[in-house]
Amino acid sequence: MSTKEQRERLELLQGTLDLLILRTLLRGPTHGHAIAKTIEFNSDDVLQVEQGSLYPALHRLIKAGWISAEQGTSENNRRAKFYRLTAKGRRQLTLETSKWEKLAGAIARILRGTEQEGKL
Amino acid sequence: MTRRGRMLQGLDQEIQDFIDRETQDNIERGMSPEDARYAALRKFGNVTRMKEDTREVWRVVWLEELLQDIRYGLRMLRRSPGFTAVAALTLALGIGANTAIFSVVEAVLLRPLPFHEPDRVVQVLETTAGLPYVSASGEDYLDWESQNHSLEGSSITTWTQNYNASGAGQPETVSVLRVEANFFSVIGAQPFIGSGFAAGSDQVGQDHVAVLSYGFWQRHFAGSAGTLGKSVELNDQPYTVVGVMPPWFAYPQTTDVWIPIDKTVAGTSARGNYSYRVIGRLKDGVTIEQAQADLLAISARLAQLYPDTNRDKGVRVVSLKTRITESSRSPLLILLGAVALVLLIACANVANLLLARAAQREREMALRGALGASRGRIARQLLTESILLSFTGAALGLAAASWCVHLTQSTTWLPIPRQNPIRLDATALLFTVAVSVLVGVFFGLAPALEASRLNPAEGLKLSARSVASTSGWRRRLRDALVIAEIATTLALLVGAGLLLRTFARLRSADIGVRTESVLTMAFVLPNTRYAAMPERRAFYDQLLARVQSLPGIDRAALAQTLPLEGDHTWGSYPQGAADWRTATVQETVNFVTPDYFRVLGIPFREGRNFTPQEFGRALEVSTKVAELTKKNPKLGITPHPDLACSSILSRAAAQALWPNQNPIGKVFISGIIPVQVIGVVEDVKATGIRDAAGPQAYFPVTQDIDNWFYPAEIVVKTHVATESALAAIRSSLQQLDSSISLFHVRTMNQVVAQNMEETSLQSALLGIFAGLALVLAAVGVYGVMAYLVTHRTHEIGIRIALGAQPRQVLSLVMGHGARLAALGVAIGTVAALMLTRLMSSLLFGVAPTDAATFSAAIVFLVMIALLACCIPAWRAMRVDPMIALRNE
């Protein structure tokens, strides 16, 4: 991995990993590796999932009752643990998404405002 | 399986799966399989840490970690058995000794007496100018009793007297206390069998009742429930048993039987005759001070009414507990202080061990950090280890303490008041365990945490040597701990040294008698069967004649008291003194047969020994005094010429009565008796080995022939073994009267040893504590020096390579040790100077600042410290520069 690549990639903000996992699972149950890959792929590789934090996050979500885990067989016929969004998790996703959008919008407005002032 | 178990099942497999997929992805991106796998692993990062974090999500994790920590901790302790043993044993010593001593202090000084509302029980002492107290006089007591407003009840008691007990069981000599009928309710303890003395049972005619101690009941009646109503013979008089006291009741200590006393005809109730002890129970809400003021007012009135006897008299009210414990308070507190110092040293030592160990484990901690252990995790691990160690020490300490407490419970001779049973004190145990756990946690944890704060990468790169150099504060702390240990040890050594010198001084103190091959024993001649004085005299004469003629007995004599054990004084003044009060000398009196002086080797300075005529005369005088007392208990102070008799004085008594004059033929007045001096003997320590040899007067044994307070002592000089001499004397006595038993059988040397018992015990205990401290301090010094040498091996190697001589290497190590010892000794000397003043009451013939003791302790301690440096120094000298340098 080149240093350039490393610089372009961003580490996830605290807590946002949970949101992204929930969002990823909205498409259907899948296994750990696929979740990480999907997040990285969908962010055009800008976001990097710290594998060290993926599994603790998954277990945190299970404990909270937002996702569930079950044994399944993956596409290459290997046994793997599949994670699935629960009804409770779906509600949580809606809540978290709207919170995130509000936050992101607010931050964006402030940043834009500062930029304009700077131009003046 | 738990939810958590199900959830965590297959985590490893999942991770493996993840890495496989990543590897596959990388291969698809065109990497070689090997690179692809490394890239995947690198990307995944710290697998162990991730697993820990995942487990952490499921909270019960702490329990699992705890068990893991305990398992690991035990393994670590097992892996370094030397460290574990030294640390745990050190803690065990501190915990065990402190708990044991504190348990004794708690039982004796802190716990209330086991009586009903014990705070209200007081002893009333009659005071006299110039003396702290005297026994109370019977008539004064009657006035106190009828006029006071502060006592709910009070009882006069005698001192314990020896009686021959027969009837059921073996005949034996028992300690009897005569008390008023209300004694047990005044003191606040009731018999556990029977109802005790009924009101009025102290009236003549109803007074042949007895309350037994638990021990005597067991010995004499085999603890039979049917004992009540049975009779016990005391000096051949039947007494009906009306109660048995519970096993814990021991007032006064070692009393076997309590019988009633009639205070109105107590016989010797005259004012000016001080023979009684008075205990009282304060009214509810009355303080000791109020009672004292109340009784002092009565005493002041008595002084006006009876100036002859009561002019200088006063009253002191003390709580019974204070009275019982006052003589053991300061020795016990000093021992407690000493043992606390031992705990301090033990803690310093363990701290030192832990610091050294932490230094050795710095790389381990760095490695753990590198492998993903968080600081909290490392802290918990170390905490578990420290606590395991402390608890091991505590368990051993508990075993040691309970053994010691058991020992004190089963020994009856310990010279401490035993009203309360001694039991293992939980507070002390918890306190000492808490202290040792805190020490373990603080000194085990702090350095390790500091180590884990290091960047793992750096920590791993560091060599042991450079790690040590990063933590100068810790080396200074270790030095400081050793200095503190040496200082404390010095204080203990000086304390023990002073007591040992006291012991030696007492051992070599000149008592004034020759103790070798002198055997002593006591018997009681019941005044019931031998009521008349001529009968008593005849018995004594016959017994003495028989004993004297026994083979193996060189010489035999009778005496009322033995040297060192006298407690009976008569006030005497020279005949014709201008003011008898100022001229009065208190003489310790003894009543003897002529051979007493030769048996004990007391030389005559002037005059002569008693003649048989004088023995007859003494008998007449004592008979007349008894008759006079019966007619009128108030004997007054006018000398009766027809009571004239003779006495032998000690040198000190003669000097006090007639300074620098020839006392032979002179007359002194004792009470109403004019006494002519016929001889002067050398001084003898009559009242105790620590006391000066005071004025003493010897009278013929017939002069005080029916004194209830004293059994007759037989002293014999023998050239055969104690057992055979004793057997022969016993059979002579049995032939005369089979109901009389011998007791208090001791050699004169044992009498002396008994008089020094407290000092022996104190010096033994303090000696043990000082010895422990010395061992611990030596271990401490050794530990620090060994550590120093290990961590400077490289440096020493270089020095040797550059041409340093072994002598220089030696002085490098010894110099450091000597500096620590010097500082410790300096601080310790100052501390000891302050502390030993507190123990001056325990000392005899040696000042608390005794220079010889101080210098001996200092030299000894410095030698031990330097000796402890020798092994590490020797190791340093033998450092091979090649190996030391290659080591890096």
PDB file of N, CA and C in Angstrom, chain B residues 491 494-499 501-502 829-855:
ATOM      1  N   ALA B 491      16.648   0.941  66.132  1.00  0.00           N
ATOM      2  CA  ALA B 491      15.822   1.307  67.289  1.00  0.00           C
ATOM      3  C   ALA B 491      15.401   0.038  68.046  1.00  0.00           C
ATOM      4  N   VAL B 494      18.408  -1.563  69.849  1.00  0.00           N
ATOM      5  CA  VAL B 494      18.773  -0.835  71.064  1.00  0.00           C
ATOM      6  C   VAL B 494      17.782  -1.177  72.172  1.00  0.00           C
ATOM      7  N   GLY B 495      16.479  -1.183  71.814  1.00  0.00           N
ATOM      8  CA  GLY B 495      15.459  -1.523  72.805  1.00  0.00           C
ATOM      9  C   GLY B 495      15.702  -2.899  73.393  1.00  0.00           C
ATOM     10  N   ALA B 496      15.939  -3.874  72.516  1.00  0.00           N
ATOM     11  CA  ALA B 496      16.177  -5.236  72.985  1.00  0.00           C
ATOM     12  C   ALA B 496      17.461  -5.294  73.802  1.00  0.00           C
ATOM     13  N   GLY B 497      18.466  -4.550  73.349  1.00  0.00           N
ATOM     14  CA  GLY B 497      19.743  -4.535  74.048  1.00  0.00           C
ATOM     15  C   GLY B 497      19.589  -3.994  75.461  1.00  0.00           C
ATOM     16  N   LEU B 498      18.806  -2.906  75.573  1.00  0.00           N
ATOM     17  CA  LEU B 498      18.599  -2.312  76.904  1.00  0.00           C
ATOM     18  C   LEU B 498      17.904  -3.311  77.823  1.00  0.00           C
ATOM     19  N   LEU B 499      16.920  -4.034  77.291  1.00  0.00           N
ATOM     20  CA  LEU B 499      16.220  -5.015  78.122  1.00  0.00           C
ATOM     21  C   LEU B 499      17.134  -6.178  78.489  1.00  0.00           C
ATOM     22  N   ARG B 501      20.338  -6.000  78.839  1.00  0.00           N
ATOM     23  CA  ARG B 501      21.244  -5.516  79.888  1.00  0.00           C
ATOM     24  C   ARG B 501      20.526  -5.445  81.221  1.00  0.00           C
ATOM     25  N   THR B 502      19.235  -5.037  81.157  1.00  0.00           N
ATOM     26  CA  THR B 502      18.428  -5.020  82.376  1.00  0.00           C
ATOM     27  C   THR B 502      18.372  -6.422  82.966  1.00  0.00           C
ATOM     28  N   THR B 829      19.771   6.162  65.242  1.00  0.00           N
ATOM     29  CA  THR B 829      20.256   6.573  66.567  1.00  0.00           C
ATOM     30  C   THR B 829      19.351   7.657  67.136  1.00  0.00           C
ATOM     31  N   VAL B 830      19.022   8.640  66.287  1.00  0.00           N
ATOM     32  CA  VAL B 830      18.144   9.720  66.752  1.00  0.00           C
ATOM     33  C   VAL B 830      16.783   9.137  67.160  1.00  0.00           C
ATOM     34  N   ALA B 831      16.241   8.253  66.291  1.00  0.00           N
ATOM     35  CA  ALA B 831      14.933   7.663  66.586  1.00  0.00           C
ATOM     36  C   ALA B 831      14.991   6.865  67.890  1.00  0.00           C
ATOM     37  N   ALA B 832      16.067   6.087  68.051  1.00  0.00           N
ATOM     38  CA  ALA B 832      16.187   5.249  69.248  1.00  0.00           C
ATOM     39  C   ALA B 832      16.289   6.100  70.502  1.00  0.00           C
ATOM     40  N   LEU B 833      17.033   7.218  70.392  1.00  0.00           N
ATOM     41  CA  LEU B 833      17.159   8.101  71.553  1.00  0.00           C
ATOM     42  C   LEU B 833      15.792   8.607  71.992  1.00  0.00           C
ATOM     43  N   MET B 834      14.924   8.862  70.995  1.00  0.00           N
ATOM     44  CA  MET B 834      13.594   9.349  71.348  1.00  0.00           C
ATOM     45  C   MET B 834      12.722   8.223  71.888  1.00  0.00           C
ATOM     46  N   LEU B 835      12.869   7.027  71.296  1.00  0.00           N
ATOM     47  CA  LEU B 835      11.955   5.926  71.653  1.00  0.00           C
ATOM     48  C   LEU B 835      12.318   5.257  72.974  1.00  0.00           C
ATOM     49  N   THR B 836      13.610   5.085  73.240  1.00  0.00           N
ATOM     50  CA  THR B 836      13.971   4.309  74.425  1.00  0.00           C
ATOM     51  C   THR B 836      13.575   5.019  75.712  1.00  0.00           C
ATOM     52  N   ARG B 837      13.401   6.353  75.645  1.00  0.00           N
ATOM     53  CA  ARG B 837      12.951   7.053  76.846  1.00  0.00           C
ATOM     54  C   ARG B 837      11.614   6.495  77.327  1.00  0.00           C
ATOM     55  N   LEU B 838      10.799   6.073  76.354  1.00  0.00           N
ATOM     56  CA  LEU B 838       9.467   5.568  76.698  1.00  0.00           C
ATOM     57  C   LEU B 838       9.540   4.282  77.504  1.00  0.00           C
ATOM     58  N   MET B 839      10.672   3.579  77.401  1.00  0.00           N
ATOM     59  CA  MET B 839      10.720   2.282  78.075  1.00  0.00           C
ATOM     60  C   MET B 839      11.527   2.334  79.365  1.00  0.00           C
ATOM     61  N   SER B 840      11.787   3.542  79.868  1.00  0.00           N
ATOM     62  CA  SER B 840      12.648   3.618  81.050  1.00  0.00           C
ATOM     63  C   SER B 840      12.039   2.879  82.250  1.00  0.00           C
ATOM     64  N   SER B 841      10.690   2.762  82.280  1.00  0.00           N
ATOM     65  CA  SER B 841      10.077   2.082  83.426  1.00  0.00           C
ATOM     66  C   SER B 841      10.390   0.582  83.422  1.00  0.00           C
ATOM     67  N   LEU B 842      10.789   0.043  82.260  1.00  0.00           N
ATOM     68  CA  LEU B 842      11.075  -1.395  82.195  1.00  0.00           C
ATOM     69  C   LEU B 842      12.536  -1.694  82.546  1.00  0.00           C
ATOM     70  N   LEU B 843      13.344  -0.641  82.607  1.00  0.00           N
ATOM     71  CA  LEU B 843      14.778  -0.865  82.727  1.00  0.00           C
ATOM     72  C   LEU B 843      15.216  -0.915  84.181  1.00  0.00           C
ATOM     73  N   PHE B 844      16.364  -1.524  84.398  1.00  0.00           N
ATOM     74  CA  PHE B 844      16.936  -1.584  85.739  1.00  0.00           C
ATOM     75  C   PHE B 844      18.446  -1.504  85.618  1.00  0.00           C
ATOM     76  N   GLY B 845      19.010  -0.527  86.280  1.00  0.00           N
ATOM     77  CA  GLY B 845      20.460  -0.426  86.329  1.00  0.00           C
ATOM     78  C   GLY B 845      21.092  -0.037  85.018  1.00  0.00           C
ATOM     79  N   VAL B 846      20.291   0.446  84.058  1.00  0.00           N
ATOM     80  CA  VAL B 846      20.848   0.861  82.788  1.00  0.00           C
ATOM     81  C   VAL B 846      20.011   2.047  82.295  1.00  0.00           C
ATOM     82  N   ALA B 847      20.699   3.108  81.827  1.00  0.00           N
ATOM     83  CA  ALA B 847      19.987   4.308  81.380  1.00  0.00           C
ATOM     84  C   ALA B 847      19.414   4.064  79.990  1.00  0.00           C
ATOM     85  N   PRO B 848      18.281   4.698  79.651  1.00  0.00           N
ATOM     86  CA  PRO B 848      17.714   4.507  78.308  1.00  0.00           C
ATOM     87  C   PRO B 848      18.662   5.008  77.218  1.00  0.00           C
ATOM     88  N   THR B 849      19.654   5.808  77.583  1.00  0.00           N
ATOM     89  CA  THR B 849      20.591   6.309  76.574  1.00  0.00           C
ATOM     90  C   THR B 849      21.949   5.634  76.708  1.00  0.00           C
ATOM     91  N   ASP B 850      21.966   4.476  77.366  1.00  0.00           N
ATOM     92  CA  ASP B 850      23.203   3.756  77.656  1.00  0.00           C
ATOM     93  C   ASP B 850      24.127   3.671  76.446  1.00  0.00           C
ATOM     94  N   ALA B 851      25.275   4.318  76.549  1.00  0.00           N
ATOM     95  CA  ALA B 851      26.172   4.432  75.398  1.00  0.00           C
ATOM     96  C   ALA B 851      26.682   3.065  74.946  1.00  0.00           C
ATOM     97  N   ALA B 852      26.962   2.173  75.912  1.00  0.00           N
ATOM     98  CA  ALA B 852      27.490   0.860  75.546  1.00  0.00           C
ATOM     99  C   ALA B 852      26.483   0.089  74.700  1.00  0.00           C
ATOM    100  N   THR B 853      25.206   0.120  75.109  1.00  0.00           N
ATOM    101  CA  THR B 853      24.177  -0.580  74.345  1.00  0.00           C
ATOM    102  C   THR B 853      24.056   0.014  72.950  1.00  0.00           C
ATOM    103  N   PHE B 854      24.033   1.344  72.892  1.00  0.00           N
ATOM    104  CA  PHE B 854      23.914   1.995  71.591  1.00  0.00           C
ATOM    105  C   PHE B 854      25.079   1.609  70.689  1.00  0.00           C
ATOM    106  N   SER B 855      26.306   1.696  71.218  1.00  0.00           N
ATOM    107  CA  SER B 855      27.433   1.410  70.324  1.00  0.00           C
ATOM    108  C   SER B 855      27.444  -0.056  69.927  1.00  0.00           C
TER     109      SER B 855
END
